PDB file of C-alpha atoms in Angstrom:
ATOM      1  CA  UNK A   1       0.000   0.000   0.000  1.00  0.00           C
ATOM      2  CA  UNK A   2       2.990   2.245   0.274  1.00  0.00           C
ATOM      3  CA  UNK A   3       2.838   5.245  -2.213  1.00  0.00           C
ATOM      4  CA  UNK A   4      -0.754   5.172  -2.334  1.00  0.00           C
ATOM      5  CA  UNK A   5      -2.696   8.475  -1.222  1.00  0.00           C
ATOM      6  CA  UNK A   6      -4.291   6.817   1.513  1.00  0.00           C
ATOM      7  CA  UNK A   7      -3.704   6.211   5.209  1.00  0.00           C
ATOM      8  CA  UNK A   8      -3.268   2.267   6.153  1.00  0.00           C
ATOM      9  CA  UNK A   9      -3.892   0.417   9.362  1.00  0.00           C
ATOM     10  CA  UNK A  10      -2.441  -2.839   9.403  1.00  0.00           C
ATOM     11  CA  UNK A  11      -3.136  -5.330  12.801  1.00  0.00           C
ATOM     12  CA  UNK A  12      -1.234  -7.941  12.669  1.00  0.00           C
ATOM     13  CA  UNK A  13      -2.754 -10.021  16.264  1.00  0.00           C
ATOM     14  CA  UNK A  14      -1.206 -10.147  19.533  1.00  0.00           C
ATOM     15  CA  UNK A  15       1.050 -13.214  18.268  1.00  0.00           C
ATOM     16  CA  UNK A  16       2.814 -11.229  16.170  1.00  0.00           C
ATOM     17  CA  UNK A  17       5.975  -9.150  17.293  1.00  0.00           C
ATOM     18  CA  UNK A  18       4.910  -6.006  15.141  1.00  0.00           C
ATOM     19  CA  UNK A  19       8.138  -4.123  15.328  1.00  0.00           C
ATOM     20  CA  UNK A  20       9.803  -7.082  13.691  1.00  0.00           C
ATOM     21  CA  UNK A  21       7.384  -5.998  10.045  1.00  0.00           C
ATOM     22  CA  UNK A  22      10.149  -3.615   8.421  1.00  0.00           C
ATOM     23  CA  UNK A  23      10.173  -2.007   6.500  1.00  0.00           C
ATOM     24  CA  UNK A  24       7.194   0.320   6.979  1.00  0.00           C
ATOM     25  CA  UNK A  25       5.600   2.550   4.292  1.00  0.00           C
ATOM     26  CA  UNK A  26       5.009   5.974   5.720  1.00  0.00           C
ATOM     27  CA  UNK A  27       1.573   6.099   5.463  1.00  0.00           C
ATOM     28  CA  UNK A  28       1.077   2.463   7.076  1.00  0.00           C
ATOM     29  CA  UNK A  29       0.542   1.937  10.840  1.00  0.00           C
ATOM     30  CA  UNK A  30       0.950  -1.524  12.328  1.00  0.00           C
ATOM     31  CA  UNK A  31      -0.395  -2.244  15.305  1.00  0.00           C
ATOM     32  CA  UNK A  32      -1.488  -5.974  17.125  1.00  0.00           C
ATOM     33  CA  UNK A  33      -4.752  -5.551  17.179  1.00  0.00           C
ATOM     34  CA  UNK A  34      -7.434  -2.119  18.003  1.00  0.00           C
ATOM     35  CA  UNK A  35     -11.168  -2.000  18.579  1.00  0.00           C
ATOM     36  CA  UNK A  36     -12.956  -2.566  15.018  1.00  0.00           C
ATOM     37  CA  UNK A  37     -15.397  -0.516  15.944  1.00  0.00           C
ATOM     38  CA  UNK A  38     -13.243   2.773  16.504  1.00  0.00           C
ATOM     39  CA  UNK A  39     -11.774   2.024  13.242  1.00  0.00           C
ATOM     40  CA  UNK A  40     -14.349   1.152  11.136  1.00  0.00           C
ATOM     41  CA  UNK A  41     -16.051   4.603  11.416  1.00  0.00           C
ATOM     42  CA  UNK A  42     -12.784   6.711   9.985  1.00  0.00           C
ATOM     43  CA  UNK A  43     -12.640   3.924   6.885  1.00  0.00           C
ATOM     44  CA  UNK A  44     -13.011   4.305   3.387  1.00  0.00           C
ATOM     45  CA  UNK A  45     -12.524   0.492   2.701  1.00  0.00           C
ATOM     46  CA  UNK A  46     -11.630  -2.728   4.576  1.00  0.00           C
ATOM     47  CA  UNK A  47      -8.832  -5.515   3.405  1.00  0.00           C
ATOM     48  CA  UNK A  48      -9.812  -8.234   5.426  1.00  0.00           C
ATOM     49  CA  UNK A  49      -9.344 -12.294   4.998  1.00  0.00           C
ATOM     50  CA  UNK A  50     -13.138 -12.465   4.979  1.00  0.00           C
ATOM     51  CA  UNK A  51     -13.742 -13.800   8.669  1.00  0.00           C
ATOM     52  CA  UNK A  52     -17.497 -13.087   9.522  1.00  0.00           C
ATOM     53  CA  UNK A  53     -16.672 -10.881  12.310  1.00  0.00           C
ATOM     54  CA  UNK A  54     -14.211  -8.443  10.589  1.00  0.00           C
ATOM     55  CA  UNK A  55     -16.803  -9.208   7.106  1.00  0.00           C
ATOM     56  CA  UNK A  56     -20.135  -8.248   8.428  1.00  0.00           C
ATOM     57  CA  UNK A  57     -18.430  -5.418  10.965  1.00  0.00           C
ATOM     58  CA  UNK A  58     -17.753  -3.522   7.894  1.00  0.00           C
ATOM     59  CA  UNK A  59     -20.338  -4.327   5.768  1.00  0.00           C
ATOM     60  CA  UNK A  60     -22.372  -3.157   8.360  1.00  0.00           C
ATOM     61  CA  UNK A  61     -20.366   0.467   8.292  1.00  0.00           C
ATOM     62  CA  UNK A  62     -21.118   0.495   4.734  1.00  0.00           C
ATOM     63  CA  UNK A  63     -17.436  -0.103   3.738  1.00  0.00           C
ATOM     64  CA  UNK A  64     -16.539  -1.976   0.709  1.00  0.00           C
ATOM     65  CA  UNK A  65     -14.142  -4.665   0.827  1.00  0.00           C
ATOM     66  CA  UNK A  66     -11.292  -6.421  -0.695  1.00  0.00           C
ATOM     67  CA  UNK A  67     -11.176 -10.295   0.950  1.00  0.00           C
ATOM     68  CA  UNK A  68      -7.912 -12.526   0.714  1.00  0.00           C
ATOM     69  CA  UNK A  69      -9.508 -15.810   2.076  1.00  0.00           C
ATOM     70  CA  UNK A  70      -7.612 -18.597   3.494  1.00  0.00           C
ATOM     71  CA  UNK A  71      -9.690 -21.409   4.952  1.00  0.00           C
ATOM     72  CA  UNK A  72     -12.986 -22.106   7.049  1.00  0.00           C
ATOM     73  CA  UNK A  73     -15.803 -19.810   6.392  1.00  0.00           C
ATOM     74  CA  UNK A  74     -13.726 -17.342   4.379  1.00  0.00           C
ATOM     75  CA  UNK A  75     -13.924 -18.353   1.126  1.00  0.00           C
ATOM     76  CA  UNK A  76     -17.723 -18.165   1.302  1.00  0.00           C
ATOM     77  CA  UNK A  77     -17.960 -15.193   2.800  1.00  0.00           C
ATOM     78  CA  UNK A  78     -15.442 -13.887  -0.091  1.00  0.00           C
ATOM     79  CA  UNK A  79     -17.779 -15.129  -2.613  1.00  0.00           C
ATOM     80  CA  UNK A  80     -20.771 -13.451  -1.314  1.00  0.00           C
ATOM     81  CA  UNK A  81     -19.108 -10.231  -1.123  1.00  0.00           C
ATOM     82  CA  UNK A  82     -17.900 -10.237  -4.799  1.00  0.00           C
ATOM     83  CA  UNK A  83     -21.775 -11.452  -5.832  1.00  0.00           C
ATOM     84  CA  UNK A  84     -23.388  -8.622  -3.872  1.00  0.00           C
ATOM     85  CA  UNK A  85     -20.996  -6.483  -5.445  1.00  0.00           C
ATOM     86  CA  UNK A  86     -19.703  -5.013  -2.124  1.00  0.00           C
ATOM     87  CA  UNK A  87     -15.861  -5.962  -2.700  1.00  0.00           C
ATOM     88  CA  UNK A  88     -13.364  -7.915  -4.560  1.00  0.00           C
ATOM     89  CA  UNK A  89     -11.619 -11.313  -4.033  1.00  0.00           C
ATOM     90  CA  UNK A  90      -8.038 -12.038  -4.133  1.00  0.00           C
ATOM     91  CA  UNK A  91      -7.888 -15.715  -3.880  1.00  0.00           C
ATOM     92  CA  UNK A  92      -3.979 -16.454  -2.543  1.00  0.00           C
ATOM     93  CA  UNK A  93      -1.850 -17.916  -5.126  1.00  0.00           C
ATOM     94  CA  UNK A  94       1.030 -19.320  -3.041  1.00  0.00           C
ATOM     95  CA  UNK A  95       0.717 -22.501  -0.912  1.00  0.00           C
ATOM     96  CA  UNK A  96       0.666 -26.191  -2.335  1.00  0.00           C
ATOM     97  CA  UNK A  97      -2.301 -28.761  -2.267  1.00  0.00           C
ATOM     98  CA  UNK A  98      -1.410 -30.184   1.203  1.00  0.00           C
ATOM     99  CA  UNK A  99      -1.119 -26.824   2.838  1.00  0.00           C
ATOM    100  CA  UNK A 100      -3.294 -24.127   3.297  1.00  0.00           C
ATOM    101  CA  UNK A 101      -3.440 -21.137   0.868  1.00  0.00           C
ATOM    102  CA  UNK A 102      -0.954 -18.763   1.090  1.00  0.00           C
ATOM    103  CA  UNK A 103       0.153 -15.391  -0.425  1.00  0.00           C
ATOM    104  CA  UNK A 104       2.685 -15.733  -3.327  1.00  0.00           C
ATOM    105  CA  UNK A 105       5.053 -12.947  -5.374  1.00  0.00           C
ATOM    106  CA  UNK A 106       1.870 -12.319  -7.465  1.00  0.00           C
ATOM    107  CA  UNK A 107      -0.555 -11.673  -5.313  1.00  0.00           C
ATOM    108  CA  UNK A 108       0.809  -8.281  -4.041  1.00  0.00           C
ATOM    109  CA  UNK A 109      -0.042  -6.317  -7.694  1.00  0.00           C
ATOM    110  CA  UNK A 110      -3.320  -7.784  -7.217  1.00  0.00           C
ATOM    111  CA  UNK A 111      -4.180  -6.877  -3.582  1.00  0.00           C
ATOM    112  CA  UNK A 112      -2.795  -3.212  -4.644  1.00  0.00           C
ATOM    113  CA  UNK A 113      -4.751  -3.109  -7.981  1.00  0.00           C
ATOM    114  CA  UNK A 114      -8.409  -4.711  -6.054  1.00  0.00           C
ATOM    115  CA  UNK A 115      -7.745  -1.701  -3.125  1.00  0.00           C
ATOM    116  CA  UNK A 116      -7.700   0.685  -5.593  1.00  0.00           C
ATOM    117  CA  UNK A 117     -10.660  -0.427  -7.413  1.00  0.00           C
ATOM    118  CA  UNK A 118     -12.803  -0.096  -4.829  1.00  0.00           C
ATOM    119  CA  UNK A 119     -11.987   3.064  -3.246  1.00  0.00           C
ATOM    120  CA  UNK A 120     -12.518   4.320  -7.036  1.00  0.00           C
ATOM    121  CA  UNK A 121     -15.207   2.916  -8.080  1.00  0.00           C
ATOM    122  CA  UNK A 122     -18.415   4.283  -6.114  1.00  0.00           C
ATOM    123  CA  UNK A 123     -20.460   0.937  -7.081  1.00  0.00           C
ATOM    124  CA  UNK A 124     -18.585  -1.036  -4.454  1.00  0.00           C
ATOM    125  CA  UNK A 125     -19.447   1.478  -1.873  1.00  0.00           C
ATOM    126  CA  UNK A 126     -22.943   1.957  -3.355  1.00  0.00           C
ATOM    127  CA  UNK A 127     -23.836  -1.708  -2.692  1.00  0.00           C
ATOM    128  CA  UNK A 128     -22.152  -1.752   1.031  1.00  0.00           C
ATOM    129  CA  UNK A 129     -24.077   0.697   2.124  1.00  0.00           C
ATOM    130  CA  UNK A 130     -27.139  -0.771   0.653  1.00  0.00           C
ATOM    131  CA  UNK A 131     -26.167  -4.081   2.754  1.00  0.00           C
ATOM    132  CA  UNK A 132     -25.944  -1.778   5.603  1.00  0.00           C
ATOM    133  CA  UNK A 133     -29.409  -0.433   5.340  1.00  0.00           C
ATOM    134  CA  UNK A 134     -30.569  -3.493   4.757  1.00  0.00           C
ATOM    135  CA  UNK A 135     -28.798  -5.213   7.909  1.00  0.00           C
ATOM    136  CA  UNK A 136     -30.160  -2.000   9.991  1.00  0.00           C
ATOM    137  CA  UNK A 137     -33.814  -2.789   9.026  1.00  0.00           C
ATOM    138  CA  UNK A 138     -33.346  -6.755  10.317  1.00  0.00           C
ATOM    139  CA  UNK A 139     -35.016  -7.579  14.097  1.00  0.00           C
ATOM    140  CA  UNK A 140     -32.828  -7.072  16.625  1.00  0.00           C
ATOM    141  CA  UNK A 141     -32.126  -9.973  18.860  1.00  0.00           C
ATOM    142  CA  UNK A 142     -33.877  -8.826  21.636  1.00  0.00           C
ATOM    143  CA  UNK A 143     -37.117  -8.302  19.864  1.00  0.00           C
ATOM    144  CA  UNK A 144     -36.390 -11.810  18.264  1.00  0.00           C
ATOM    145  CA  UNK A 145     -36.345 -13.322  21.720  1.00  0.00           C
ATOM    146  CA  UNK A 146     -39.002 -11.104  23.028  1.00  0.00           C
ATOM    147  CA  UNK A 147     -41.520 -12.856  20.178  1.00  0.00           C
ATOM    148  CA  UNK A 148     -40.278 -16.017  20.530  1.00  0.00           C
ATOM    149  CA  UNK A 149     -40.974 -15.976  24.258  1.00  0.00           C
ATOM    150  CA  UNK A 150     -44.483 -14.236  23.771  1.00  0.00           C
ATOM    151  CA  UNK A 151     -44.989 -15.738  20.838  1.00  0.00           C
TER     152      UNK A 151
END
């Protein structure tokens, strides 16, 4: 992401040393994890690997997405995303049959060249937002439960 006009937030988890990921484009700022929440509402897009927490956290924010999935319910989630037309997919290139997916030489251009498409193409943030309205106007658990138990 280095060189591009935007500001970055990596989080790289709490098992990663984050001072040992050098070098550091300017505009990127790595950090082992923050609240999704507080960041979600300064974002113009998410890069994610398309786990359902950090998936449908900005989705609900209205943010498009570009999803690198790896394994478990990623892939899926990925694929929904791309069909709604909320975000792009970067499938991982690197890895071998026996061993999960992982990021190859390649995949970098791409990853670059998906982030750019959908902070410049307003479609991607058209139909986020239009996932987010539509996730606002759902029940809400608690009247869920209060039917079910009156119901």
């Amino acid at each position: 992401m280095g060189g591009l006009p935007v500001r970055v937030l990596l989080t790289a988890g709490h098992a990663t040393d984050v001072s040992a990921l050098v070098p550091v484009p300017p505009n990127v700022h790595v950090e082992a994890w923050v609240p999704q929440a507080d960041v979600l509402a300064g974002a113009d897009a998410v890069v994610c690997h398309g786990g359902s927490g950090t998936t449908f956290g900005a989705l609900a924010a209205g943010l498009p997405l570009v999803v690198i999935p790896f394994f478990a319910d990623q892939p899926a989630n990925a694929r929904l995303v791309s069909e709604a037309g909320a975000g792009l997919v970067v499938s991982p290139s690197g890895g071998s049959p026996d061993t999960m997916p992982a990021l190859g030489p390649d995949d970098v251009p791409r990853i670059r060249a998906a982030v750019e498409s959908v902070l410049a193409d307003p479609s991607y943030r058209t139909e986020a937002r239009r996932l987010a309205d539509e996730m606002r106007a759902l029940p809400t658990i608690d009247s869920l439960l209060d039917t079910l138990a009156t119901g």
